[in-house]
Coordinates of C-alpha atoms and ligand atoms in Angstrom, one line a residue:
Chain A
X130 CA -1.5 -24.2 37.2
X131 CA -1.5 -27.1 35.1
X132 CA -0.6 -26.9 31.5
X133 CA -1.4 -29.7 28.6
X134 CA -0.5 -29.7 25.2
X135 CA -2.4 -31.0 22.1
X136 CA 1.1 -32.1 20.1
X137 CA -1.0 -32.6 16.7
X138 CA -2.5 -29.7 16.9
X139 CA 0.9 -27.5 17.2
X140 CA 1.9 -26.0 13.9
X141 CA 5.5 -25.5 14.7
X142 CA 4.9 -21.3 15.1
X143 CA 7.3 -21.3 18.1
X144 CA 5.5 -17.9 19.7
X145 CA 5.1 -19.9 22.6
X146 CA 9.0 -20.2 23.2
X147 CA 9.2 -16.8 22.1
X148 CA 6.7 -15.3 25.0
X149 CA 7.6 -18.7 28.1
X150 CA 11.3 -19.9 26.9
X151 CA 11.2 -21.6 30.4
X152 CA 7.7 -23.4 29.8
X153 CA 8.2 -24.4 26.5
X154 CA 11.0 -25.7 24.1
X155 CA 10.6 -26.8 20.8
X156 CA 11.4 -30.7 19.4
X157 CA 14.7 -30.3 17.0
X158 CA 13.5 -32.1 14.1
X159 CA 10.1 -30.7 13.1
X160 CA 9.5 -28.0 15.7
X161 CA 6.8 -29.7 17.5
X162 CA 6.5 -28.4 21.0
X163 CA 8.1 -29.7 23.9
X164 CA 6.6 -29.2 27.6
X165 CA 9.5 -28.1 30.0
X166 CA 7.7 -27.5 32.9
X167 CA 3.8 -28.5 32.9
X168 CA 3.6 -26.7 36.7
X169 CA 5.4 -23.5 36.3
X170 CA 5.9 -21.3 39.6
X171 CA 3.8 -18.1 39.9
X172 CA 6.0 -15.9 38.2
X173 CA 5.4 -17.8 34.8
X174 CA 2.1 -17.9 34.9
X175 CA 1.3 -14.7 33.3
X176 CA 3.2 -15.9 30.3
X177 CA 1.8 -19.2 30.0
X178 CA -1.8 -17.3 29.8
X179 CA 0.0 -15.0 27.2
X180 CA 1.6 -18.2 25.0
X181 CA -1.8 -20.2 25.5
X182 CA -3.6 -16.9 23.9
X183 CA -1.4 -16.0 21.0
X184 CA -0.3 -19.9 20.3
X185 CA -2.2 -19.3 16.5
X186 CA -2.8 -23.6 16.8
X187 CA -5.1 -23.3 19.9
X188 CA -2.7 -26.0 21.3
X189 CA -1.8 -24.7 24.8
X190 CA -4.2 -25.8 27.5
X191 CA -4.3 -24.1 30.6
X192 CA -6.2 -25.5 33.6
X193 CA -6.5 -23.9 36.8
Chain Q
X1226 CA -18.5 -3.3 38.4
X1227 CA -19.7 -2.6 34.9
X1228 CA -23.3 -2.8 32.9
X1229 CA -24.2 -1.9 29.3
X1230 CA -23.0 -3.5 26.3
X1231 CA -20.4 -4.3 24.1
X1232 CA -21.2 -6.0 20.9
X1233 CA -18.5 -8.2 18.9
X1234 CA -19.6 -9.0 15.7
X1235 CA -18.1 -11.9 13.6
X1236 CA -17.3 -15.6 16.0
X1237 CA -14.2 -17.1 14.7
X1238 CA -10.4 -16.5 15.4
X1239 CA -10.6 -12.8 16.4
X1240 CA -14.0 -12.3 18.0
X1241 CA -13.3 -15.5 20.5
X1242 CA -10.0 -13.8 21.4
X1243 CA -11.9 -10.1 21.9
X1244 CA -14.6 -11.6 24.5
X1245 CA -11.8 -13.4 26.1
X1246 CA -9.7 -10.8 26.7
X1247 CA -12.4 -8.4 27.0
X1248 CA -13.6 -10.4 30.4
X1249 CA -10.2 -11.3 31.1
X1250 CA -10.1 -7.3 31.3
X1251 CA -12.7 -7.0 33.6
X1252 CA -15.8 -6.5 31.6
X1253 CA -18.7 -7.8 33.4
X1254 CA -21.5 -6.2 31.7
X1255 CA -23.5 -7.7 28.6
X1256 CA -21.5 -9.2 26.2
X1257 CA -22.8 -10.2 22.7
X1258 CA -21.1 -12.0 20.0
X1259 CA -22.6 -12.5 16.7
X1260 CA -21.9 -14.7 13.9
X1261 CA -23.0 -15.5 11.2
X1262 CA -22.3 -19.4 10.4
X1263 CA -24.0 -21.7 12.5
X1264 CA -20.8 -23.1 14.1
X1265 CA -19.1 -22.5 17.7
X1266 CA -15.9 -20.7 16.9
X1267 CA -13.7 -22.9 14.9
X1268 CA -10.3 -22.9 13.4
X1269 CA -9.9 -22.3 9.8
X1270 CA -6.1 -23.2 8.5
X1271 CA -7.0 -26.8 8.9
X1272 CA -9.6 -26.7 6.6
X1273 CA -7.1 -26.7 4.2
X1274 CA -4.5 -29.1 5.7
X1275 CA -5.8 -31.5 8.4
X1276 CA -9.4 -31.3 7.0
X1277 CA -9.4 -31.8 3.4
X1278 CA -6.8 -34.4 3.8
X1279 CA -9.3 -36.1 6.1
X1280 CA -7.1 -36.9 8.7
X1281 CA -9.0 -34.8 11.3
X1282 CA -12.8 -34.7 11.4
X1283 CA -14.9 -31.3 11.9
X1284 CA -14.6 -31.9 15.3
X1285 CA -11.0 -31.4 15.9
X1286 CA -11.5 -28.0 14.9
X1287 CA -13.0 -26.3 17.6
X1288 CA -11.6 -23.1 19.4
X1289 CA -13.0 -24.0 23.2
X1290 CA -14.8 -26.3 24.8
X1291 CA -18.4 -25.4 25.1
X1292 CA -17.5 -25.6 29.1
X1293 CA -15.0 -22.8 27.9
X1294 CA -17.4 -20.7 26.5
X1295 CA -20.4 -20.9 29.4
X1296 CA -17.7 -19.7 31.3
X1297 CA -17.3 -16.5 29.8
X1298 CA -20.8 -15.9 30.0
X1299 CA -21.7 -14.9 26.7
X1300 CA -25.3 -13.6 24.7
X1301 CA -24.1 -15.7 21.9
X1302 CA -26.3 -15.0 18.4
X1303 CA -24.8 -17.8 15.8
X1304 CA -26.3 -17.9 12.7
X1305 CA -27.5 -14.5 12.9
X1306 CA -25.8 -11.9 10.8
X1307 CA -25.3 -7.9 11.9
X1308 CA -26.6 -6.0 9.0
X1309 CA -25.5 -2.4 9.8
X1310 CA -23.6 -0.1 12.5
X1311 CA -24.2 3.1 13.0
X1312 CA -21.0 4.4 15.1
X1313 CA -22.1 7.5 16.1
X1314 CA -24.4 5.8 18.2
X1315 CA -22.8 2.8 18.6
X1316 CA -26.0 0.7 17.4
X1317 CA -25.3 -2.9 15.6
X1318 CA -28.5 -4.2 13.9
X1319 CA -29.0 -7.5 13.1
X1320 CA -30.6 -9.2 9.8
X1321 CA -34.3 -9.9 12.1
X1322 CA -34.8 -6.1 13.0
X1323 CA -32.9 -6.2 16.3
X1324 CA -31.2 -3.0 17.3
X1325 CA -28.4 -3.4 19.6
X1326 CA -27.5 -0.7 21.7
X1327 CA -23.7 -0.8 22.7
X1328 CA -21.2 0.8 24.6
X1329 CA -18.4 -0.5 22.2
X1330 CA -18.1 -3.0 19.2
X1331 CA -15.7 -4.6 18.5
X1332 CA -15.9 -5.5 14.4
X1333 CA -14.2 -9.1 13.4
X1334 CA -15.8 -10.2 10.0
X1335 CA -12.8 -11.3 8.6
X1336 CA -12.6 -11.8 5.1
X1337 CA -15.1 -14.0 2.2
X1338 CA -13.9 -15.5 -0.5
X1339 CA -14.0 -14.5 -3.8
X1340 CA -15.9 -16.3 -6.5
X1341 CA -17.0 -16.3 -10.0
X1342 CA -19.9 -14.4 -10.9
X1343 CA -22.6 -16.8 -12.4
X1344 CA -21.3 -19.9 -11.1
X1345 CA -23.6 -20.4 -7.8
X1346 CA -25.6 -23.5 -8.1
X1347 CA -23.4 -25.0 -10.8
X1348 CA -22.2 -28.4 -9.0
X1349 CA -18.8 -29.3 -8.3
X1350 CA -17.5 -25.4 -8.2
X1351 CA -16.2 -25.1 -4.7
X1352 CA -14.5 -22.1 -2.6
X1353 CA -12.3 -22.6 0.3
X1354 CA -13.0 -20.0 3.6
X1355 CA -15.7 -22.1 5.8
X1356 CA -16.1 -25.1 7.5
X1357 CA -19.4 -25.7 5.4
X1358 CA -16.8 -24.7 2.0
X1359 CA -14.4 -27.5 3.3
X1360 CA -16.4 -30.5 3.8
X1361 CA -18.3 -29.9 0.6
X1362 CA -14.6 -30.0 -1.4
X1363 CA -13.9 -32.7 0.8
X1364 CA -16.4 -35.2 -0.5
X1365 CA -15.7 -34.7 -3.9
X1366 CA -11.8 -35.4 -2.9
X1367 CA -13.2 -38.5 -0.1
X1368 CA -13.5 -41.2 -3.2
X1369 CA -12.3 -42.2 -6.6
X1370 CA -9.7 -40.0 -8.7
X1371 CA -11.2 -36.6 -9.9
X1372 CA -9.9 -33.6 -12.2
X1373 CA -9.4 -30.8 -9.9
X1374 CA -8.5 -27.7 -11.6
X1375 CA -7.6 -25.1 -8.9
X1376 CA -7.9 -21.8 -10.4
X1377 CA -5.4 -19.4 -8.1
X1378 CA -2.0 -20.1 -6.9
X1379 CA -1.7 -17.8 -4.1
X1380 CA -1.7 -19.3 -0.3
X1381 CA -4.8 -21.4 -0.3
X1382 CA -4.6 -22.4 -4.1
X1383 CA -1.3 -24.0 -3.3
X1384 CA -2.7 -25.7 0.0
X1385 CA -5.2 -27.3 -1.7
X1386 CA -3.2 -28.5 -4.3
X1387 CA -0.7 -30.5 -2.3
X1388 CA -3.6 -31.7 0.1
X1389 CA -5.4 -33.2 -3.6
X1390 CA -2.3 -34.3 -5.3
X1391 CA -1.4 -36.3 -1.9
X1392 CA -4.4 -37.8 -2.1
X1393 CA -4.0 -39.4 -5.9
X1394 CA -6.2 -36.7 -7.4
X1395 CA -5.1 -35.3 -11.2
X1396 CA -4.3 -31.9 -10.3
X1397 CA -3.9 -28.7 -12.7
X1398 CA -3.2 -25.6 -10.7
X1399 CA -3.9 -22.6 -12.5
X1400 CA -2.0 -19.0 -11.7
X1401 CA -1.7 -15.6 -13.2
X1402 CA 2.0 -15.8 -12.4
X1403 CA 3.9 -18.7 -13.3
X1404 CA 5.5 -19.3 -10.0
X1405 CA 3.0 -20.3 -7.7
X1406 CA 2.9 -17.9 -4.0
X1407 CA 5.6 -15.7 -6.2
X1408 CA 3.2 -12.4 -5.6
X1409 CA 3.9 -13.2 -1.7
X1410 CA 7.1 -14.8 -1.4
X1411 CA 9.0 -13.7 -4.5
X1412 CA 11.3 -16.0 -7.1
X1413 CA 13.3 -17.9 -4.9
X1414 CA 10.8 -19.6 -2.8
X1415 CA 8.2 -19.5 -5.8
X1416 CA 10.7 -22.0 -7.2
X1417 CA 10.9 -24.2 -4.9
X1418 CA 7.7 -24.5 -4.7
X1419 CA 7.4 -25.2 -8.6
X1420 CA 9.8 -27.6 -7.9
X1421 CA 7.8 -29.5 -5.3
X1422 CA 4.4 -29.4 -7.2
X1423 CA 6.0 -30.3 -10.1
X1424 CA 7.7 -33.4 -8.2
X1425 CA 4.3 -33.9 -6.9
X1426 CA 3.1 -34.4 -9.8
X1427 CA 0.6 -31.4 -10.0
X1428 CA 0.6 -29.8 -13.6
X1429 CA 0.7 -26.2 -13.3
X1430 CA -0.4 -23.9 -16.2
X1431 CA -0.4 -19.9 -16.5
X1432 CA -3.7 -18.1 -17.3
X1433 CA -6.5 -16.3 -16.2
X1434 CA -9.7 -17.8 -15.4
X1435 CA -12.7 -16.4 -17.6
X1436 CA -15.5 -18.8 -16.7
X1437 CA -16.8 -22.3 -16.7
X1438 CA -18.4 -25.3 -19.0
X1439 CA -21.2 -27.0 -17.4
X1440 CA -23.7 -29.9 -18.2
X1441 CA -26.7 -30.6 -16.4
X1442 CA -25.8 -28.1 -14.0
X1443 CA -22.5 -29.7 -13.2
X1444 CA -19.3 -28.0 -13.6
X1445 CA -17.2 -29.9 -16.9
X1446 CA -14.3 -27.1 -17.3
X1447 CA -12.6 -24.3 -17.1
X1448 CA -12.3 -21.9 -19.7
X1449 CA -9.2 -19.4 -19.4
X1450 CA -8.9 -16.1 -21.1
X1451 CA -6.5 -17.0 -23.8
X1452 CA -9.8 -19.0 -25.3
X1453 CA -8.2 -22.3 -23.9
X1454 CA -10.6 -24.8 -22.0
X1455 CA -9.4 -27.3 -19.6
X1456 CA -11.7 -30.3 -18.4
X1457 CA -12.4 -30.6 -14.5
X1458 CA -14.8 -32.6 -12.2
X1459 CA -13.9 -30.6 -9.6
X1460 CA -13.1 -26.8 -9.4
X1461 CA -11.7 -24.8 -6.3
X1462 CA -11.6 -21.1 -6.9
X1463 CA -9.0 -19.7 -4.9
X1464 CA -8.9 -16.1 -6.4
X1465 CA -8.4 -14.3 -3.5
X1466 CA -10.9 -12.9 -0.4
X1467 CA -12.6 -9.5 0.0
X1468 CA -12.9 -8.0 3.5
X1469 CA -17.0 -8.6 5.3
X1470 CA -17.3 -5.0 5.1
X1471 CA -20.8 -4.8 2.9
X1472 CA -22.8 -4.4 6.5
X1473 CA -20.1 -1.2 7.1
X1474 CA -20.7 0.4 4.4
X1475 CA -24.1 2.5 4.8
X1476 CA -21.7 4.1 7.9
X1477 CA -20.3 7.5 6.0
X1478 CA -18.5 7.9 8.9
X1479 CA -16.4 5.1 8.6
X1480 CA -13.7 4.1 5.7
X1481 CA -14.2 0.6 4.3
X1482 CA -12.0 0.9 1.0
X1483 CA -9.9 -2.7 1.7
X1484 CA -11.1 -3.4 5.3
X1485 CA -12.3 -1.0 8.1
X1486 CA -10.0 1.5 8.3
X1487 CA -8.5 2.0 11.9
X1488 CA -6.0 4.2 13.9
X1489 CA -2.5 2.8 15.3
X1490 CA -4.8 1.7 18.7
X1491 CA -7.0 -0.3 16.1
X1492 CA -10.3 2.2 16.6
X1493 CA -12.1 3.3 13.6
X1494 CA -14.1 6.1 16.1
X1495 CA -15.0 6.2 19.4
X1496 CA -16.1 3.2 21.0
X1497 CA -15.3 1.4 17.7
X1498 CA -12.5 -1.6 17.4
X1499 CA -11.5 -3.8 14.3
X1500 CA -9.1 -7.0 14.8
X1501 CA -8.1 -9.6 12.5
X1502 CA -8.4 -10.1 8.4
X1503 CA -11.2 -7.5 8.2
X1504 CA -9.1 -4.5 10.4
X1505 CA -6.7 -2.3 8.3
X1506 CA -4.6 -0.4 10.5
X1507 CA -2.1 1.8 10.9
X1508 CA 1.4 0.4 12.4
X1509 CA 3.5 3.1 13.7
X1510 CA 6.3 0.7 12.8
X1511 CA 5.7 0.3 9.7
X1512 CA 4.7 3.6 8.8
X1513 CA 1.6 2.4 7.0
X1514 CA -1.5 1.0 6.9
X1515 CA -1.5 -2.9 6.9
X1516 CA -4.0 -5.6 6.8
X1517 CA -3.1 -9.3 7.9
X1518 CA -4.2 -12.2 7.1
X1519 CA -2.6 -14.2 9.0
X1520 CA -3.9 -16.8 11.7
X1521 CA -1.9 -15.3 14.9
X1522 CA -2.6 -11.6 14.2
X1523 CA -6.3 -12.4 14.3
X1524 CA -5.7 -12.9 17.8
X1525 CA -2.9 -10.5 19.0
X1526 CA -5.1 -7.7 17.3
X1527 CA -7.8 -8.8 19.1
X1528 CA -6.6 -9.1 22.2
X1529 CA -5.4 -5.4 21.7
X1530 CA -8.8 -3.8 20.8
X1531 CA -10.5 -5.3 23.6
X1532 CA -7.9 -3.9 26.1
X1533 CA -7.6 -0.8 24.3
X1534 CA -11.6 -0.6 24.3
X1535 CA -11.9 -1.1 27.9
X1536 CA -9.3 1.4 28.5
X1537 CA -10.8 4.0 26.3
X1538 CA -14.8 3.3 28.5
X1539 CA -12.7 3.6 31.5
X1540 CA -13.3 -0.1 32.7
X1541 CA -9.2 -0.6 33.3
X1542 CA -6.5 2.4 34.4
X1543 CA -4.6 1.6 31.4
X1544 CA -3.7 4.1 28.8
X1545 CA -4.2 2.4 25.1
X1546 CA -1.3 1.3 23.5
X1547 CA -0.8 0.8 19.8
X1548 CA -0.7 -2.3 18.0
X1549 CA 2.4 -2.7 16.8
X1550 CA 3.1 -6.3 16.0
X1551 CA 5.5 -8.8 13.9
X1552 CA 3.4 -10.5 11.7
X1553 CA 3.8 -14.3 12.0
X1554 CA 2.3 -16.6 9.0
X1555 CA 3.1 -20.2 8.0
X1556 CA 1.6 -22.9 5.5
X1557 CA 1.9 -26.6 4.7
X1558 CA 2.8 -28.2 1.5
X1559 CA 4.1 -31.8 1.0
X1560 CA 5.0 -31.7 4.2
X1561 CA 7.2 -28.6 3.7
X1562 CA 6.6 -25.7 6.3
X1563 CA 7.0 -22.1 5.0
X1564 CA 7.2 -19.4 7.9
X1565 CA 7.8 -16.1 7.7
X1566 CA 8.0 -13.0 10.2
X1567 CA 7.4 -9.3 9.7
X1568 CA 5.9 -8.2 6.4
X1569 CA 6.0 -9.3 3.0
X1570 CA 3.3 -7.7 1.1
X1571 CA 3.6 -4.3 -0.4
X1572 CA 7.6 -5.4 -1.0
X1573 CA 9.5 -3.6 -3.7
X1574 CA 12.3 -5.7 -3.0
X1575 CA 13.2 -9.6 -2.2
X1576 CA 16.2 -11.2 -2.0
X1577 CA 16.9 -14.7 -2.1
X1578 CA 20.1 -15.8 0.7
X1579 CA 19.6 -19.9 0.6
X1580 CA 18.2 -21.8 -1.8
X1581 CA 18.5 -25.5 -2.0
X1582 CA 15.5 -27.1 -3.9
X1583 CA 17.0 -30.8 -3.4
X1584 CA 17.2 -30.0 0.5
X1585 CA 13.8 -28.2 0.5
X1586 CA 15.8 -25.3 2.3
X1587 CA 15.1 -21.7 1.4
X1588 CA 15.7 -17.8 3.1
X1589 CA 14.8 -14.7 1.7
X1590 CA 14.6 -11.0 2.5
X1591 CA 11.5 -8.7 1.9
X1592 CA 11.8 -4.9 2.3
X1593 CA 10.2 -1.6 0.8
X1594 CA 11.9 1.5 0.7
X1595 CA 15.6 0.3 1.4
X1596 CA 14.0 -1.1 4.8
X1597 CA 13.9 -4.8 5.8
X1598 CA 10.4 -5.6 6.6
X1599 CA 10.2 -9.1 6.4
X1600 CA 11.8 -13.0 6.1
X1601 CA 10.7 -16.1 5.3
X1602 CA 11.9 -19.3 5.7
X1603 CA 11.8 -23.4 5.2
X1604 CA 13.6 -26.1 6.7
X1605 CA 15.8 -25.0 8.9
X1606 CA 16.0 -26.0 12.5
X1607 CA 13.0 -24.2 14.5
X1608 CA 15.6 -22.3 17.2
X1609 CA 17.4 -21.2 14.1
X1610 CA 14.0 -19.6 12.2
X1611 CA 12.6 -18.4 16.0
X1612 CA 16.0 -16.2 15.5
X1613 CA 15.3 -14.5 12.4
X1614 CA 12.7 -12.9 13.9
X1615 CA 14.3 -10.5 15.9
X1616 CA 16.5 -9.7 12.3
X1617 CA 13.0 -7.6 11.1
X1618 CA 11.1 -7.0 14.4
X1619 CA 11.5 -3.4 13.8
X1620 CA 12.0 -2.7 10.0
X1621 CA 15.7 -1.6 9.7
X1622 CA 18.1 -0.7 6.8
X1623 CA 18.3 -3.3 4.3
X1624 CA 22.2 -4.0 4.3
X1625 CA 22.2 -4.4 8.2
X1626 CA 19.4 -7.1 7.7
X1627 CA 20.8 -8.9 5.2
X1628 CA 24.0 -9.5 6.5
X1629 CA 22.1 -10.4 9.6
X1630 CA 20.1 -12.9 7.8
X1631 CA 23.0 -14.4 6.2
X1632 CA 25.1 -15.0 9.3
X1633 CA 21.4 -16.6 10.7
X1634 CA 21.4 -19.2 7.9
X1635 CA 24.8 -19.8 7.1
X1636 CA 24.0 -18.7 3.6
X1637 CA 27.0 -17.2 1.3
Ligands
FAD2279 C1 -8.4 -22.6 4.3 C2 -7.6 -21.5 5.1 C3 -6.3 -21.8 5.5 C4 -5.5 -20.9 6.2 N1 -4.3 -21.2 6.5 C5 -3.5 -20.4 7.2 C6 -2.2 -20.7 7.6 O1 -1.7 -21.8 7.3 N2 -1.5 -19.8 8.3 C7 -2.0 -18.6 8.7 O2 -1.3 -17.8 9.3 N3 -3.3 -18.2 8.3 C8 -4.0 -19.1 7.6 N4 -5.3 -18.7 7.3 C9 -5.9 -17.4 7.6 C10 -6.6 -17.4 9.0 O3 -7.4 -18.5 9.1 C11 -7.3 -16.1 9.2 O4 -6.3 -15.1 9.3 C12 -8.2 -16.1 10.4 O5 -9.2 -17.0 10.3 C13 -8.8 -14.7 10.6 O6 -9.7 -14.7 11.6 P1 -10.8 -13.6 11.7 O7 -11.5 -13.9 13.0 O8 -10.2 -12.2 11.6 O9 -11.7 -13.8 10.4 P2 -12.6 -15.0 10.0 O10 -11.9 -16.3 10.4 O11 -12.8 -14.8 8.5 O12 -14.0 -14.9 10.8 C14 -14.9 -13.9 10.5 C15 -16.3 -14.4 10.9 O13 -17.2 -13.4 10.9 C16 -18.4 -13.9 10.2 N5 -19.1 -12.7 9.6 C17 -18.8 -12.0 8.5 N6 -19.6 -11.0 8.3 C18 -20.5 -11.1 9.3 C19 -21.7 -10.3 9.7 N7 -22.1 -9.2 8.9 N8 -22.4 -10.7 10.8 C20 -22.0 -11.7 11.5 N9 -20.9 -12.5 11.2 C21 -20.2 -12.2 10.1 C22 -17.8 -14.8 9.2 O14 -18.8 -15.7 8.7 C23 -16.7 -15.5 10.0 O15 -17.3 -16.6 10.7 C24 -6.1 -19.7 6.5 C25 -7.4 -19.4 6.1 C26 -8.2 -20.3 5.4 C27 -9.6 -19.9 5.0
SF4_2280 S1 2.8 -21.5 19.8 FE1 1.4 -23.2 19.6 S2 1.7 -23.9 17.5 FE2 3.5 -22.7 18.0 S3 5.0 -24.1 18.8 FE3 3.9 -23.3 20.5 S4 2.2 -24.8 20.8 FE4 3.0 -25.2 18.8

């Protein structure tokens, strides 16, 4: 699994944190999202699918 | 292994995530989804931001890739609009004649926005819910200054305002209630947000719309109830939405008063599903029926009828769950992001815990029935407002929250 992110496309939600706290973090000043780990082990995975799905900005890209 | 059909009608936020999960659930039979704009699934809270500021360009706006769609292997119908359902049956017909034959539907027809009556042809009179709506607006905003009177100072209104003012345009924004958003967000937050549009720049006025002036078929003014006329180039009628239920309606069997009426698993009868701004449904948690419109619960929902549909045809050994969700909304203005968790509409009760206009800062506390339903909040650090969350994921007793929320913020 490869994740990318599409930072101008991120509206700050945070549901992404909220489903994969060890994916994804979120910048201090404006909430942006911050990459933690762009090849998470197996055990994330289901997560990342989960935060890519829900993230209401479309900006979580999962490849294969 | 499965054949037949399941239909889902409307292509934007909800009815993307519905075919996803639905062959992320292992549906491999036929799969139809029907929409009526001519566009691939797009996103629509940009058209207000990113779009109409003209920083991004139609094509930023796009849901998936069309690579991401082949794969999922769709019988797509754009530009084609489903005229009736007959859920006993489980038939969709479209506006040709075409009679689908389904083993479930999945309905996601949002919401339209409403308009004047009378005012359709009349240039420079403009909604704001499509793609087609947006660039229209947008060209009257691309060039030299305009008067754009926005009648409506709910969400969108607002949006729209800021996005206009921001870029030089003489803006009167016109509201029932003299706070703009105050319906929604109460006092507290409705004056900061005065505050902002008024440090903006944006003149904001209280009054009803009643109709408009035109010349030569263009738009010249607004005329407001109290017999008061305001001149405009440009008018954007943000008066609120009604639920795409008109195709629903011939259906006894189902309930469309304010959206299709659904149970807690989001089925409105067998083999029937709603998601997103269209679906009103019950929320065990909330003890009522809601309907969301809100950008993430389009897709949450959706992903919930579809599992909850293939469970119920037997496709997955999963036993349907309820949707029982915490609502998650934001908007933009000036730069300022509003977010709030839970549920604010329907409130009998807000209260106010920060407020600090010159900081932009502000918390408050929504609740019905001395429960705490829902909180909203502006710039605070994003860990900080990812934690007032969990203060109203399950509507609790009001004091609890409260003192909760105020520990949170650090408010007195
Ligand atoms: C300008 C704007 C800004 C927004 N900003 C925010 C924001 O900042 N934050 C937030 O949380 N939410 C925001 N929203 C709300 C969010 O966009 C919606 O909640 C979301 O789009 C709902 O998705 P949906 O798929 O349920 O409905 P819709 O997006 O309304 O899609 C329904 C689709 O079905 C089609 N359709 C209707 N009837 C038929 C028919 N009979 N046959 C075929 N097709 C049909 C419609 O044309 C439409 O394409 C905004 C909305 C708008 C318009
Ligand atoms: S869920 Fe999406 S919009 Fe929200 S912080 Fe994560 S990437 Fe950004």
């Amino acid at each position: 699994m490869n994740i990318t992110l599409d930072e101008d496309k991120c509206c700050a939600a945070g549901q992404c944190v909220l489903v994969a706290p060890e994916v994804f973090d979120q910048r201090d000043e404006d909430g942006i999202v911050v990459l933690l780990d762009a090849q998470p082990p197996a055990e994330q995975h289901a997560a990342v699918h989960e935060a890519a799905a829900i993230c209401p900005a479309a900006a979580i890209q999962v490849h294969a | 292994m499965t054949d037949g059909r399941i239909a889902v009608v409307g292509a934007s936020a909800a009815g993307l995530a519905a075919v996803e999960a639905l062959r992320r659930g292992g549906w491999t039979g036929a799969l139809t989804l029907i929409g009526d704009e001519p566009h691939l699934p797009y996103d629509r809270p940009p058209l207000s931001k990113q779009l109409l500021s003209g920083d991004w360009q139609a094509d930023r706006l796009g849901l998936r890739t069309t690579d991401q769609l082949d794969a999922l292997d769709l019988d797509l119908r754009l530009g084609t609009r489903a005229t009736a359902l007959d859920a006993g049956t489980r038939t969709v017909t479209l506006a040709d004649g075409e009679r689908l034959a389904c083993d479930g539907v999945i309905v996601a027809t949002g919401v339209r926005a409403r308009t004047l009556p009378g005012v359709a042809g009349t240039a420079g009179i403009h909604t704001l819910r499509t793609l087609d709506d947006a660039l229209g607006l947008q060209t009257w905003l691309s060039g030299a200054e305009r008067r754009l009177v926005v009648a409506g100072n709910g969400v969108l209104g607002c949006e729209a305002a800021a996005v206009a003012r921001e870029l030089g345009h003489k803006v009167t924004l016109v509201g029932r209630d003299p706070l703009p958003m105050r319906r929604l967000v109460g006092d507290g937050t409705g004056t900061l947000l005065a505050t902002e549009h008024e440090r903006h720049g944006v003149r904001m006025l209280t009054g009803v719309l009643d109709g408009v002036e035109t010349a030569d078929g263009h738009v010249t003014g607004v005329r407001l109830t109290d017999g008061s006329t305001l001149p405009a180039d440009t008018v954007l009628v943000a008066i609120g939405s009604e639920p795409a239920v008109d195709w629903l309606r011939a259906d006894a069997a189902l309930d469309t008063t304010d959206g299709l009426r659904c149970d807690e698993f989001c089925a409105a009868a067998p083999g029937i599903y709603a998601a997103g701004d269209v679906a009103r449904w019950y929320h065990p948690g909330h003890g009522r029926h809601l309907r969301i419109e809100h950008r993430m619960n389009a897709t949450e929902q959706a992903m919930t009828a579809a599992r909850n549909l293939l469970a119920e045809l037997g496709v997955t050994e999963d036993e349907r769950r309820p949707f029982t969700p915490v609502p998650y909304f934001w908007s933009d203005q000036y730069g300022m992001k509003l977010q709030a968790y839970g549920v604010l509409a329907g409130a009998d009760r807000a209260e106010t815990v920060l407020l600090d206009a010159g900081e932009r800062r502000v918390a408050a506390l929504y609740g019905r029935d001395g429960l705490a339903t829902g909180v909203l909040a502006a710039g605070l650090p994003p860990r900080q407002i990812r934690g007032l969350r969990a203060v109203i994921a399950t509507p609790g007793p009001w004091d609890e929250a409260h003192a909760r929320l105020l520990a949170a913020v650090g408010g007195e």
